[in-house]
Tab-separated table of C-alpha atoms and ligand atoms in Angstrom:
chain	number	residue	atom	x	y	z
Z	1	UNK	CA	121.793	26.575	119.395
Z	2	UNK	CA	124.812	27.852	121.276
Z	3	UNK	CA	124.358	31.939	120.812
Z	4	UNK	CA	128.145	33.483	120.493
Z	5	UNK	CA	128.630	37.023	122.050
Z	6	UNK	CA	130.790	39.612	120.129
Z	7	UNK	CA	131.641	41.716	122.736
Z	8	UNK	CA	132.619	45.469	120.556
Z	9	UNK	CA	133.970	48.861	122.064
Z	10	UNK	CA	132.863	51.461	120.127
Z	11	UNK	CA	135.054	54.762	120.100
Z	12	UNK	CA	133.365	57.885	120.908
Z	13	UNK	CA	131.005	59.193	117.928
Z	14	UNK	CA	131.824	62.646	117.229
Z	15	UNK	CA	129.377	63.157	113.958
Z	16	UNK	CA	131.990	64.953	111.486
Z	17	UNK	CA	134.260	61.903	111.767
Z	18	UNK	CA	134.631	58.294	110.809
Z	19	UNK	CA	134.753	55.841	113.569
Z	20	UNK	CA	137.398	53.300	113.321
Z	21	UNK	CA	136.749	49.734	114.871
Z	22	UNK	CA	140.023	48.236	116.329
Z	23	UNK	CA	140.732	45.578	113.980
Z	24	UNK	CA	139.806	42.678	115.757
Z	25	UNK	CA	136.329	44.556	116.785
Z	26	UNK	CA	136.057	45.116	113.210
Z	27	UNK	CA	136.616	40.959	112.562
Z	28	UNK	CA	133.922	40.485	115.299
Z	29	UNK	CA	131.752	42.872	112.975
Z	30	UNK	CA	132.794	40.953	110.248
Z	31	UNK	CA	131.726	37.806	111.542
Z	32	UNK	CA	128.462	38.522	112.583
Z	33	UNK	CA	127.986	40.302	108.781
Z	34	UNK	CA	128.824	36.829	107.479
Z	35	UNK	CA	126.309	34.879	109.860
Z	36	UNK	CA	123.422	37.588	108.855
Z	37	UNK	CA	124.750	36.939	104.801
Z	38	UNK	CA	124.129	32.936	105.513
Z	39	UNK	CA	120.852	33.545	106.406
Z	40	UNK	CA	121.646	33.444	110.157
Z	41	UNK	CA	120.257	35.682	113.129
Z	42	UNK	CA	122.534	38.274	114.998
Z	43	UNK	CA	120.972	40.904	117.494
Z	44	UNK	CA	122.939	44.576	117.738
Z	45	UNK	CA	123.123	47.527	119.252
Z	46	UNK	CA	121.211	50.510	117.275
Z	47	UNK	CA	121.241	54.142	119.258
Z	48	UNK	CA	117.523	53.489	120.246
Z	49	UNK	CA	117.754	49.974	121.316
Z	50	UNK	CA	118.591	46.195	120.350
Z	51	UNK	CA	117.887	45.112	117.402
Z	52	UNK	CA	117.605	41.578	116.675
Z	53	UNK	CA	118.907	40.755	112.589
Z	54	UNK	CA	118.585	38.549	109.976
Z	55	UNK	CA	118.956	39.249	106.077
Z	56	UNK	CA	115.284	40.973	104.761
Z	57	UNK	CA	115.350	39.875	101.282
Z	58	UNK	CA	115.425	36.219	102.500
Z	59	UNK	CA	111.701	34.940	103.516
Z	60	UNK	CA	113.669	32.091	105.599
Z	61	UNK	CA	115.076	34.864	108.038
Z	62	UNK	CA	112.356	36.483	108.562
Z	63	UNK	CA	110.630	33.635	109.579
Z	64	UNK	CA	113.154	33.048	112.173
Z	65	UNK	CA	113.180	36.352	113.661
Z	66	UNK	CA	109.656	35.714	114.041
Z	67	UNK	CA	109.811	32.188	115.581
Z	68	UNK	CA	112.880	33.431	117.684
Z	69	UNK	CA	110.849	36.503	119.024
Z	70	UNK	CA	107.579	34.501	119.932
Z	71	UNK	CA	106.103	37.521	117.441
Z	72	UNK	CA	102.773	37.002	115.638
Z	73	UNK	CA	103.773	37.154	111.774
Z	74	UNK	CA	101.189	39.513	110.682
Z	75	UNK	CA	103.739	41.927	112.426
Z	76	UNK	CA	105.667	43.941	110.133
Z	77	UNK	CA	109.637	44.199	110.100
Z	78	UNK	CA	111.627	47.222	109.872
Z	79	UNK	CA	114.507	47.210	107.205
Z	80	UNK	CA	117.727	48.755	108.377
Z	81	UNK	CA	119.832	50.210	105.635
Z	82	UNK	CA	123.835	52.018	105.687
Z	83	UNK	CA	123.505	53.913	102.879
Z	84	UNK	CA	120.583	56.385	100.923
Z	85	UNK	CA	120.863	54.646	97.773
Z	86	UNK	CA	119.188	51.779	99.138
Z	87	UNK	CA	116.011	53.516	99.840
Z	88	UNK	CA	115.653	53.072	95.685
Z	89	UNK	CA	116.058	49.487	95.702
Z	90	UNK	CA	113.559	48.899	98.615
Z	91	UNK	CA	110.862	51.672	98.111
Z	92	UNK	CA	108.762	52.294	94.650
Z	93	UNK	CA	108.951	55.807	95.172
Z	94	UNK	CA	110.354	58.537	97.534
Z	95	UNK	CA	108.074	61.576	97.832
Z	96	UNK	CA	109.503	64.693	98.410
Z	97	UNK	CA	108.349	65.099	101.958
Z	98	UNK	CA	110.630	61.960	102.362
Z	99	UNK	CA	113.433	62.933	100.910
Z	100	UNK	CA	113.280	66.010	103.165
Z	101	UNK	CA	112.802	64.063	106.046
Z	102	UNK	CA	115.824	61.689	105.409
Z	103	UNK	CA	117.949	64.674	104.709
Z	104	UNK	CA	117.135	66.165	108.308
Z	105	UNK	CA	117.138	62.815	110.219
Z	106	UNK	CA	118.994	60.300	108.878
Z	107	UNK	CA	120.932	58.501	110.066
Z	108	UNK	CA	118.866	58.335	113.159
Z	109	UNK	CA	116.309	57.403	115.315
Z	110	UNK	CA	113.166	57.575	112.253
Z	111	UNK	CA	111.837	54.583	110.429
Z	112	UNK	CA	109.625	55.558	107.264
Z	113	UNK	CA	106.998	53.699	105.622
Z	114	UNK	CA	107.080	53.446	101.951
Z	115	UNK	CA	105.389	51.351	99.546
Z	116	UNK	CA	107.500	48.455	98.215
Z	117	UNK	CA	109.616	47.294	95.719
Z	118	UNK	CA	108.673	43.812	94.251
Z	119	UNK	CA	112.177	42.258	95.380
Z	120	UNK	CA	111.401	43.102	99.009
Z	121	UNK	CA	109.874	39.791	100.543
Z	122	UNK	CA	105.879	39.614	101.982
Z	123	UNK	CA	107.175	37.404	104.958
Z	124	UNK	CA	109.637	40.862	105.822
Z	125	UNK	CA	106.264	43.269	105.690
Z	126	UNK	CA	103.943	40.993	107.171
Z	127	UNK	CA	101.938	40.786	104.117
Z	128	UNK	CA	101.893	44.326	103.425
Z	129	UNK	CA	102.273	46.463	100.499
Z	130	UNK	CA	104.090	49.088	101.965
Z	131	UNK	CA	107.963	48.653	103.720
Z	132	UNK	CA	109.711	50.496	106.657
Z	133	UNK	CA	112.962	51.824	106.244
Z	134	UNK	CA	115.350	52.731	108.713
Z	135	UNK	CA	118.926	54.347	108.546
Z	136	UNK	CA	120.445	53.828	112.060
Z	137	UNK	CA	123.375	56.170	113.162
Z	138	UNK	CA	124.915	53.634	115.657
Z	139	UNK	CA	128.585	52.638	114.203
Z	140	UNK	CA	128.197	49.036	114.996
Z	141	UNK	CA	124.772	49.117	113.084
Z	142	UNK	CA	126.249	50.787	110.066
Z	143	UNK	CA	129.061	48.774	109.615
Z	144	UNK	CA	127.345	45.581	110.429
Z	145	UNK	CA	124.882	46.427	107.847
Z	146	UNK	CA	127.580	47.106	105.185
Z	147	UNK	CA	129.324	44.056	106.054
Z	148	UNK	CA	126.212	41.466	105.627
Z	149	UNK	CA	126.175	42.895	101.966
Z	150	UNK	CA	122.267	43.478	102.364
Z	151	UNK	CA	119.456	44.803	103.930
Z	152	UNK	CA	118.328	43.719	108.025
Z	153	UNK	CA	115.363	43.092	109.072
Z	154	UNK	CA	115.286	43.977	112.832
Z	155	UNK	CA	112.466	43.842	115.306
Z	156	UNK	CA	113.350	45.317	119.124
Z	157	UNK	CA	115.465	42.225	120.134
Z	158	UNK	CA	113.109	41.101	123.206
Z	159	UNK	CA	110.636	38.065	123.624
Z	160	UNK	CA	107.021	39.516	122.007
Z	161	UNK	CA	105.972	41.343	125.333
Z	162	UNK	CA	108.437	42.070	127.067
Z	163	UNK	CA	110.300	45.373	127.445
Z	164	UNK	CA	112.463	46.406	124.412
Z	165	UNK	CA	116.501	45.389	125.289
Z	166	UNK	CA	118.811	48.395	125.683
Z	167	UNK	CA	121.695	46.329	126.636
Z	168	UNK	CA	123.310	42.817	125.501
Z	169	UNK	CA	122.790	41.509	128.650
Z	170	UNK	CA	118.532	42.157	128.281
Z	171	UNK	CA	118.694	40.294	124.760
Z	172	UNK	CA	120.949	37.778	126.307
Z	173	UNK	CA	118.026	36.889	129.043
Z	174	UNK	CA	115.438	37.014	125.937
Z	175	UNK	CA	116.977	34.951	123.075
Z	176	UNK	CA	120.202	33.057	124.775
Z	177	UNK	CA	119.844	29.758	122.687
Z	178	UNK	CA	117.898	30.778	120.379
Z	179	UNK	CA	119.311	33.113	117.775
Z	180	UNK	CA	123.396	32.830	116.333
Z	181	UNK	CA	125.014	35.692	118.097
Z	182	UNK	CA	124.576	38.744	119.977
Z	183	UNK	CA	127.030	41.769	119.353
Z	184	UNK	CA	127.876	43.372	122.446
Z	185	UNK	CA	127.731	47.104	121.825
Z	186	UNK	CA	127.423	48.604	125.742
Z	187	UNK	CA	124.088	50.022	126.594
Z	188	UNK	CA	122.220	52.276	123.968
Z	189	UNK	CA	121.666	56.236	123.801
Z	190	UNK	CA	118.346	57.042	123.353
Z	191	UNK	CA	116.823	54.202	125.050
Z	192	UNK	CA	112.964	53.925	123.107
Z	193	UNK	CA	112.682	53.195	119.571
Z	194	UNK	CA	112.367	54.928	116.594
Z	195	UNK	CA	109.496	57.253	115.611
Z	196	UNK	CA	107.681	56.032	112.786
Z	197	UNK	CA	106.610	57.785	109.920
Z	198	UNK	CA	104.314	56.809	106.771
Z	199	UNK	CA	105.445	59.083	103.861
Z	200	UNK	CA	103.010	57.298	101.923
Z	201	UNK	CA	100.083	59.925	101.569
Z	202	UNK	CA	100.421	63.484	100.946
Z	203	UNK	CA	100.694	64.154	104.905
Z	204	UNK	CA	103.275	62.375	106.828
Z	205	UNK	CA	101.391	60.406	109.554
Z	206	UNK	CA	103.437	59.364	113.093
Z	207	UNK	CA	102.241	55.319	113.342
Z	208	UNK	CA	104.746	55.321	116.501
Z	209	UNK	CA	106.153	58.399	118.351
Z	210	UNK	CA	109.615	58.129	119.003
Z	211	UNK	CA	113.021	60.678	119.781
Z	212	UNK	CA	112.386	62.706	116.877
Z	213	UNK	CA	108.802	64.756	118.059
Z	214	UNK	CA	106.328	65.634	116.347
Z	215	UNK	CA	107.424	69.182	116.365
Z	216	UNK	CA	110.797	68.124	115.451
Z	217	UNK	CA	109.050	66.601	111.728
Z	218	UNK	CA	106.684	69.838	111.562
Z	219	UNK	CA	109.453	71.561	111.153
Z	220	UNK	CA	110.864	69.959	107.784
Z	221	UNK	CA	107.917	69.234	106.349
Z	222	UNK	CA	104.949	71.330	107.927
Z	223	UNK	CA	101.775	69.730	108.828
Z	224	UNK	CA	102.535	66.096	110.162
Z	225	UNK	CA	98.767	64.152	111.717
Z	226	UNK	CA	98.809	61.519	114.244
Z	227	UNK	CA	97.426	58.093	113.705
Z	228	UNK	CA	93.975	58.880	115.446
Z	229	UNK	CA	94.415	54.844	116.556
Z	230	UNK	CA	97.039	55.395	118.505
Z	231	UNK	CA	95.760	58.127	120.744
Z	232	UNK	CA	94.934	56.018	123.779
Z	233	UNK	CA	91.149	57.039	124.102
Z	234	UNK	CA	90.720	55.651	120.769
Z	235	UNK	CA	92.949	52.418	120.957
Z	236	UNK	CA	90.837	51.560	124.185
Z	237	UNK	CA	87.891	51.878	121.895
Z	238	UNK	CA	89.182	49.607	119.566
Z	239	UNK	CA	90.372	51.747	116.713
Z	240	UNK	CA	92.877	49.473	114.214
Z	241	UNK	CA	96.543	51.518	114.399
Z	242	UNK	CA	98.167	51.479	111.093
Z	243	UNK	CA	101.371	49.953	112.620
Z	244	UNK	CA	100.156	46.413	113.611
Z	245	UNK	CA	102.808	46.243	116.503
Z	246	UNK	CA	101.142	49.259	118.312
Z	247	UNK	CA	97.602	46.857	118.668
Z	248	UNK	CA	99.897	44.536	121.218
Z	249	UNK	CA	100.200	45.338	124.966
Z	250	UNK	CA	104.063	45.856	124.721
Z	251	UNK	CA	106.650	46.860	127.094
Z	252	UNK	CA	105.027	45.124	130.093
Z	253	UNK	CA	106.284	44.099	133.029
Z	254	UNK	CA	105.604	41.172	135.073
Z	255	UNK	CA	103.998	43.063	138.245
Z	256	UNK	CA	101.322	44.687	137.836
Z	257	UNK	CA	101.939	48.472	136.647
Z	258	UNK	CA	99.565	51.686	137.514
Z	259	UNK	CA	100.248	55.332	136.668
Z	260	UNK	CA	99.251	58.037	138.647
Z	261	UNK	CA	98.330	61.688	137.081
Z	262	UNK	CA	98.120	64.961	138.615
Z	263	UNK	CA	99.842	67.617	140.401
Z	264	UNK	CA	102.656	66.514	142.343
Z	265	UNK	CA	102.386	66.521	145.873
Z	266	UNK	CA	99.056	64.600	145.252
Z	267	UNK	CA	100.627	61.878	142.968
Z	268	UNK	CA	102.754	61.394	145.986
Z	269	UNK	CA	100.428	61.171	148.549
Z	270	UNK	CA	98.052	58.948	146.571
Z	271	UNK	CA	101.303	56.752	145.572
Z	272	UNK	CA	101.953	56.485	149.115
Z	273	UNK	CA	98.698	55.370	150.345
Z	274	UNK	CA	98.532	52.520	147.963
Z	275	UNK	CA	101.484	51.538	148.410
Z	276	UNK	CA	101.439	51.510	152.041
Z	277	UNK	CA	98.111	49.338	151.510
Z	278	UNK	CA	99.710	46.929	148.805
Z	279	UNK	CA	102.447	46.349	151.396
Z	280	UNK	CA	100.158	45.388	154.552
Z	281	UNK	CA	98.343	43.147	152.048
Z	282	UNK	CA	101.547	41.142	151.558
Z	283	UNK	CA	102.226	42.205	148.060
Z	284	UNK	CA	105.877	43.071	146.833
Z	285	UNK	CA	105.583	46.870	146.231
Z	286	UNK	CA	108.069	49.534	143.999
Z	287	UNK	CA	107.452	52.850	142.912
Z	288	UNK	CA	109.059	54.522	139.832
Z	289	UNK	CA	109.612	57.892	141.080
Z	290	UNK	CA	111.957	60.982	139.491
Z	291	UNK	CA	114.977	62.449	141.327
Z	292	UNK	CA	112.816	65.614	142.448
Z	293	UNK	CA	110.326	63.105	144.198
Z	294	UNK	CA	112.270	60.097	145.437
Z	295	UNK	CA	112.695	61.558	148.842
Z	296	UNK	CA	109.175	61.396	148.968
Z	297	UNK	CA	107.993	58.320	148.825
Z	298	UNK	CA	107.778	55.725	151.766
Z	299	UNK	CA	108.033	52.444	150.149
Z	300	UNK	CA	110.460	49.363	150.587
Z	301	UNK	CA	111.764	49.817	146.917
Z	302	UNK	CA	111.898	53.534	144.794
Z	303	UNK	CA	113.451	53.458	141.675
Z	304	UNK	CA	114.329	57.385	140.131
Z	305	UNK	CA	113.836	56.885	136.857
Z	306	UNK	CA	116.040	60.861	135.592
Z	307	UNK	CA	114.925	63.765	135.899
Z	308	UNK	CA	112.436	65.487	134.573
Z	309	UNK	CA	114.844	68.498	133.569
Z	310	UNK	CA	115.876	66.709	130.878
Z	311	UNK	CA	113.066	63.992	129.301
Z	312	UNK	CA	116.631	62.213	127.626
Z	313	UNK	CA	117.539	60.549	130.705
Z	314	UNK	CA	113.249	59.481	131.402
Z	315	UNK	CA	113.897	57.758	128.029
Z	316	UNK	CA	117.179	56.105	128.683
Z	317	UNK	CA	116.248	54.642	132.063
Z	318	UNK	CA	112.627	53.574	131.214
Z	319	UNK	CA	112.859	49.379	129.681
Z	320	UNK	CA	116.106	48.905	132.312
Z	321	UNK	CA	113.611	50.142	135.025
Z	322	UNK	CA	110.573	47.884	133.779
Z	323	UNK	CA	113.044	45.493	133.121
Z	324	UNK	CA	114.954	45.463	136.739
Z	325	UNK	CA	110.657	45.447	138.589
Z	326	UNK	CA	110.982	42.086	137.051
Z	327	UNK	CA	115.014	40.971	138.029
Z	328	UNK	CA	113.436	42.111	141.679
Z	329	UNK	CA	110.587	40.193	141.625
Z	330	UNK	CA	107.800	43.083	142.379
Z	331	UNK	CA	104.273	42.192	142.283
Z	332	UNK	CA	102.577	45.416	142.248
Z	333	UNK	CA	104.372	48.434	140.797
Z	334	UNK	CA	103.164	52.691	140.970
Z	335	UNK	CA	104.819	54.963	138.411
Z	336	UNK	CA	104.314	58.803	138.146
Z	337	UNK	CA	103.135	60.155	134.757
Z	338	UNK	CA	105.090	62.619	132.316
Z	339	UNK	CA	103.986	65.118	130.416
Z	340	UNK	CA	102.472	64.711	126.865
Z	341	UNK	CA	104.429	66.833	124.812
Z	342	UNK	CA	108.115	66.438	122.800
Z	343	UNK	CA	109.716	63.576	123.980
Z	344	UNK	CA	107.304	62.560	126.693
Z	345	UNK	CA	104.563	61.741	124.085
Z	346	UNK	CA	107.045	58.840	123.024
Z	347	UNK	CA	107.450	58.450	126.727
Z	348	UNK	CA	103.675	57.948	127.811
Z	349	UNK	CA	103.061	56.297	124.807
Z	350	UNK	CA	105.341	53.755	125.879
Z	351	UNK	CA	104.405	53.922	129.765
Z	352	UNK	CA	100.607	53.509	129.123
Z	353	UNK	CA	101.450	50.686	126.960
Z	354	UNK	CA	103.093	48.653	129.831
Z	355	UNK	CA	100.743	49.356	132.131
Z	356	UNK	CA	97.858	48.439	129.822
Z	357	UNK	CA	96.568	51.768	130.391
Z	358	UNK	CA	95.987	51.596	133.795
Z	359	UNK	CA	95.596	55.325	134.812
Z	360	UNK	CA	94.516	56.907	138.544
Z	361	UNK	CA	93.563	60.543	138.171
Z	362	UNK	CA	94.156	62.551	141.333
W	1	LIG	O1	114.128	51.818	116.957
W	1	LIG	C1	113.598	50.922	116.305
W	1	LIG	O2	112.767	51.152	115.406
W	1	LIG	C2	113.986	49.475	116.637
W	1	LIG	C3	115.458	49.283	116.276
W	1	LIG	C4	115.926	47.863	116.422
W	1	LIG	O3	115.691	49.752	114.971
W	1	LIG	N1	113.138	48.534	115.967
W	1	LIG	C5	111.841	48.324	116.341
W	1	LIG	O4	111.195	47.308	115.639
W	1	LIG	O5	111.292	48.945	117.212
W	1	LIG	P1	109.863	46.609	116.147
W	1	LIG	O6	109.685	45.459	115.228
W	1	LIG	O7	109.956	46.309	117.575
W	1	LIG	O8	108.740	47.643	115.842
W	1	LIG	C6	108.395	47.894	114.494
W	1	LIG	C7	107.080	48.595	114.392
W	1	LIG	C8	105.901	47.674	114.680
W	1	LIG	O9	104.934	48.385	115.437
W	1	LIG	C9	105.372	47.379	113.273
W	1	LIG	O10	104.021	47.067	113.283
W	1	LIG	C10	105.676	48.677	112.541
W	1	LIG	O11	106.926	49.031	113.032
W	1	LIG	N2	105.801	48.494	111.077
W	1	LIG	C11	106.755	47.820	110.404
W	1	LIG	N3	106.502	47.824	109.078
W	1	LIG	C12	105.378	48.521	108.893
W	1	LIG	C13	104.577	48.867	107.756
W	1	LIG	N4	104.913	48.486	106.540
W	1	LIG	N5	103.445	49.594	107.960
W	1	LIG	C14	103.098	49.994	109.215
W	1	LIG	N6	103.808	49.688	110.327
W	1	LIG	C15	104.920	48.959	110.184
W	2	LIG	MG1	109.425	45.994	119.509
């Protein structure tokens, strides 16, 4: 299959106003809603990463999404919607706690879990009773969306494993060949995905932490509990999470990744003896350091992945970094650790993941 690429300049978002496509971006966007309409697969920008589409009221997509991905089907799919009334035809009821919740955050970087309408298909929720919805805020999502004239099912666009694509030119090196088109956005916002919220009982549970924190949902709605499964003492235990996808070792690079914890000039002086070891052995060595610390480190290759002033930019940088150990080939890779709370939960959630929890405690 011979994958077309839409390339689309999106004007700057300002949120009180409309964004206007040029017209022939707006044909591009046009395009790739009639491919998604006919059943056919095209992956898009979102503001937290690529997404990769196909039409989630038609079983037939979603079981190319899956095949294209490599994903196992038992894998749920969230549903991206542009517009609130669509939550009715998709979910059997909206609590209250949900409505408040889309009010404050939608559209946005939160995916809620609701339990389904009949019409929605079991091959879209992996067998499951229940149905994410998403509202993204990205322009080329929304009008994408609208232009399909339905509902899109959309996975991170990335091979099942690999790190989640925040550019076209990651989902071009993961599904080139094998899905219709790719529409060329420019590289994403946020950078990790969406934090994912079942609205389903009578407290909202996070299944996947994400941009919007936990204290960011506590206060809309008040108390808000954590999936005890995905805590990582508990998944190493083997505690079931409630979103299947969080059970996978995700994110990963191909070298192998370790995190280091503890007070700073002791992560760097532990990073820089095994590195320094690593190297002698003959291994290809990089360290994923911050701009406070990469003056510190004596290593062949140091990657800064922001600053820790502001967690946004940690977020941003963190697949393109994963993603560029493997463009460079690294066998063995050391990464400092963040801290737990706001944003960095999402962070270290996401960190521990692709190093399958490999942790040194100084
Ligand atoms: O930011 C995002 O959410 C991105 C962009 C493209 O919108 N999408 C994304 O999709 O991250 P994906 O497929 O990579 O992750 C979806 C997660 C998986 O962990 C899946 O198990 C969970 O959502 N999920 C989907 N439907 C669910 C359901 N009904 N119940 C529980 N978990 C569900
Ligand atoms: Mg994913």
């Amino acid at each position: 299959m011979k994958t077309q690429m839409f390339k689309v300049s999106v004007p700057a978002q300002d949120e009180t106003q409309n964004i206007e496509f040029s017209s022939s971006d707006m044909a591009q966007i046009q395009a790739a809603g009639q491919i998604l309409a006919e059943g056919g697969l095209v992956a898009f920008p979102t503001e937290t990463v690529y997404g990769l589409g196909g039409d989630a009221m038609n079983p037939k997509a979603s079981e190319k999404i899956y095949a294209a991905k490599g994903r196992p089907s038992d894998n749920p799919l969230i549903v991206h919607i542009a517009s609130l009334d669509a939550l009715e035809v998709l979910a059997k009821e909206v609590p209250q706690k949900a409505q408040a919740l889309a009010e404050a955050f939608w559209p946005g970087p939160m995916t809620m879990i609701f339990k389904k309408q009949e019409c929605v298909p079991y091959e879209t929720t992996g067998g499951l009773d229940t149905v994410a919805v998403r509202f993204p805020s990205h322009p080329v999502a929304k009008e994408m969306i609208l232009a399909s004239g339905t509902y899109i099912a959309a996975p991170s666009a990335n091979t099942s494993g690999r790190p989640s694509p925040t550019t076209a030119q990651h989902v071009f090196e993961d599904m080139d060949g094998r899905i219709d088109a790719i529409i060329d956005g420019g590289q994403v916002n946020i950078g990790i995905e969406s934090t994912i919220v079942d609205v389903t009982g009578d407290v909202p549970m996070i299944l996947r932490p994400g941009y919007i924190t936990e204290e960011m949902l506590k206060k809309v709605v008040g108390e808000v509990s954590i999936d005890p499964a995905i805590i990582d003492d508990n998944l190493m235990k083997g505690m079931r999470p409630k979103a299947p996808g969080m059970k996978y070792k995700h994110y990963a690079p191909k070298g192998d990744l370790t995190i280091v914890e503890g007070a700073q000039s002791a992560v760097v002086a532990k990073i820089n003896e095994l590195a320094e070891t690593a190297t002698q052995s003959g291994k290809r060595v990089a360290v994923i350091a911050t701009d406070e610390t990469k003056a510190l480190y004596r290593c062949a290759l140091i990657e800064s992945i922001g600053t820790r002033n502001n967690e946004d930019t940690i977020a941003h940088n963190l697949y393109d970094i994963l993603r560029r150990m493997d463009d460079l080939g690294v066998d063995v890779i050391y990464s400092e650790a963040f801290s737990e709370g706001g944003l960095g939960q999402a962070i270290m959630n996401r960190l521990l993941k692709a190093a399958g929890h490999q942790v040194i405690e100084v």
